[in-house]
Amino acid sequence: MARRGTVGALLGSGLVVVTALGGAGGYGVGLLTAVERSAAASTGTAAPLGSPQVSTPGASTTPTPTAPPRKIVPDDSPPLEAEDLRYKSRTFEVSYVYKSRVTARVPSNWSMTQPDPPRTARFTDPTGKRWLRIESGFTIQRPPAASMQARIDELKKLPADQMLKIISSTTEGRYATLSYTYVPPASLAPKAIVRYVIVRWVADDSDLCAVEMSSTGLPQDEEALLAILDKAAANVVRRDSPLSGSNSEKPS
């Protein structure tokens, strides 16, 4: 029987995690801490899109032409200032393998949206250029560092035209934190504007990942994006209950 609690005393179980790369809206997915999903089911999240080529028996081995890097269009918007941010606690529910009730401190004037089904929550600033994504409800089964490395391995398979650049990857205490920049694909972003992303995996008392969150904006927002992530990670609480009519001990 899975145990219940909060980040610091959260449920854990032995479900196998199957990872996938995909997403919608140009913001990616909490791909690497969640049980198997389809790309079409994920929206409003925070990592670049890209689908590695998968070989199938009998298929042609001719490589797919790689699109050239796009011409970067600078966004010279004034940077988001960390000292101007004010925070409040927000509570929301996500449903995946478990129903998770999550509370975190987020910027007070950022609006919340959730996809259907609600596997994440996204908080977006008034300009629409910065957002915080928080994901939970997945099975807790591996440490943050392992989730981060799996994400890095997947990111390295992205097409060259997304111009991925990994800035840093660190593990400290109950956190693993990955920073990178990328350019969304032309199909989703007509202008090639560089996005700055910081992803953090937060462990519970079992030292396994219980919450994934990412803060996304422009390169000049780096300091504020990290401050937002620090605030959310330091205060996040996850409480779980089984999904109605489901056996939460088995993969969905």
mmCIF file of N, CA and C in Angstrom, residues 64 66 72 81 85 113 130 142 153 156 172 196 224:
data_model
loop_
_atom_site.group_PDB
_atom_site.id
_atom_site.type_symbol
_atom_site.label_atom_id
_atom_site.label_comp_id
_atom_site.label_asym_id
_atom_site.label_seq_id
_atom_site.Cartn_x
_atom_site.Cartn_y
_atom_site.Cartn_z
ATOM 1 N N THR A 64 17.032 11.652 -42.199
ATOM 2 C CA THR A 64 16.168 12.778 -42.498
ATOM 3 C C THR A 64 16.992 14.056 -42.534
ATOM 4 N N THR A 66 18.417 17.589 -41.903
ATOM 5 C CA THR A 66 18.322 18.441 -40.728
ATOM 6 C C THR A 66 18.137 19.890 -41.159
ATOM 7 N N ILE A 72 18.296 34.025 -35.261
ATOM 8 C CA ILE A 72 17.768 34.462 -33.973
ATOM 9 C C ILE A 72 17.195 35.878 -34.088
ATOM 10 N N GLU A 81 12.537 41.580 -13.025
ATOM 11 C CA GLU A 81 13.365 41.909 -11.869
ATOM 12 C C GLU A 81 12.911 41.103 -10.651
ATOM 13 N N LEU A 85 9.123 41.106 -7.632
ATOM 14 C CA LEU A 85 8.161 40.015 -7.534
ATOM 15 C C LEU A 85 7.554 39.927 -6.140
ATOM 16 N N THR A 113 -3.192 28.256 -15.428
ATOM 17 C CA THR A 113 -3.941 27.442 -16.377
ATOM 18 C C THR A 113 -3.515 25.990 -16.204
ATOM 19 N N ARG A 130 6.923 34.815 -19.681
ATOM 20 C CA ARG A 130 7.548 34.018 -18.617
ATOM 21 C C ARG A 130 6.480 33.150 -17.967
ATOM 22 N N ARG A 142 12.627 7.528 -8.364
ATOM 23 C CA ARG A 142 14.052 7.693 -8.616
ATOM 24 C C ARG A 142 14.525 9.043 -8.110
ATOM 25 N N ASP A 153 19.835 13.499 -21.442
ATOM 26 C CA ASP A 153 20.007 12.533 -22.520
ATOM 27 C C ASP A 153 18.983 12.751 -23.624
ATOM 28 N N LYS A 156 19.616 16.082 -25.697
ATOM 29 C CA LYS A 156 20.717 15.983 -26.651
ATOM 30 C C LYS A 156 20.291 15.366 -27.983
ATOM 31 N N GLU A 172 22.197 19.358 -5.400
ATOM 32 C CA GLU A 172 22.513 19.885 -4.074
ATOM 33 C C GLU A 172 21.349 19.600 -3.142
ATOM 34 N N TYR A 196 15.043 30.795 -22.169
ATOM 35 C CA TYR A 196 15.906 30.350 -21.069
ATOM 36 C C TYR A 196 15.050 29.514 -20.129
ATOM 37 N N ALA A 224 15.770 36.410 -12.134
ATOM 38 C CA ALA A 224 14.403 36.351 -11.622
ATOM 39 C C ALA A 224 13.817 34.947 -11.766
#
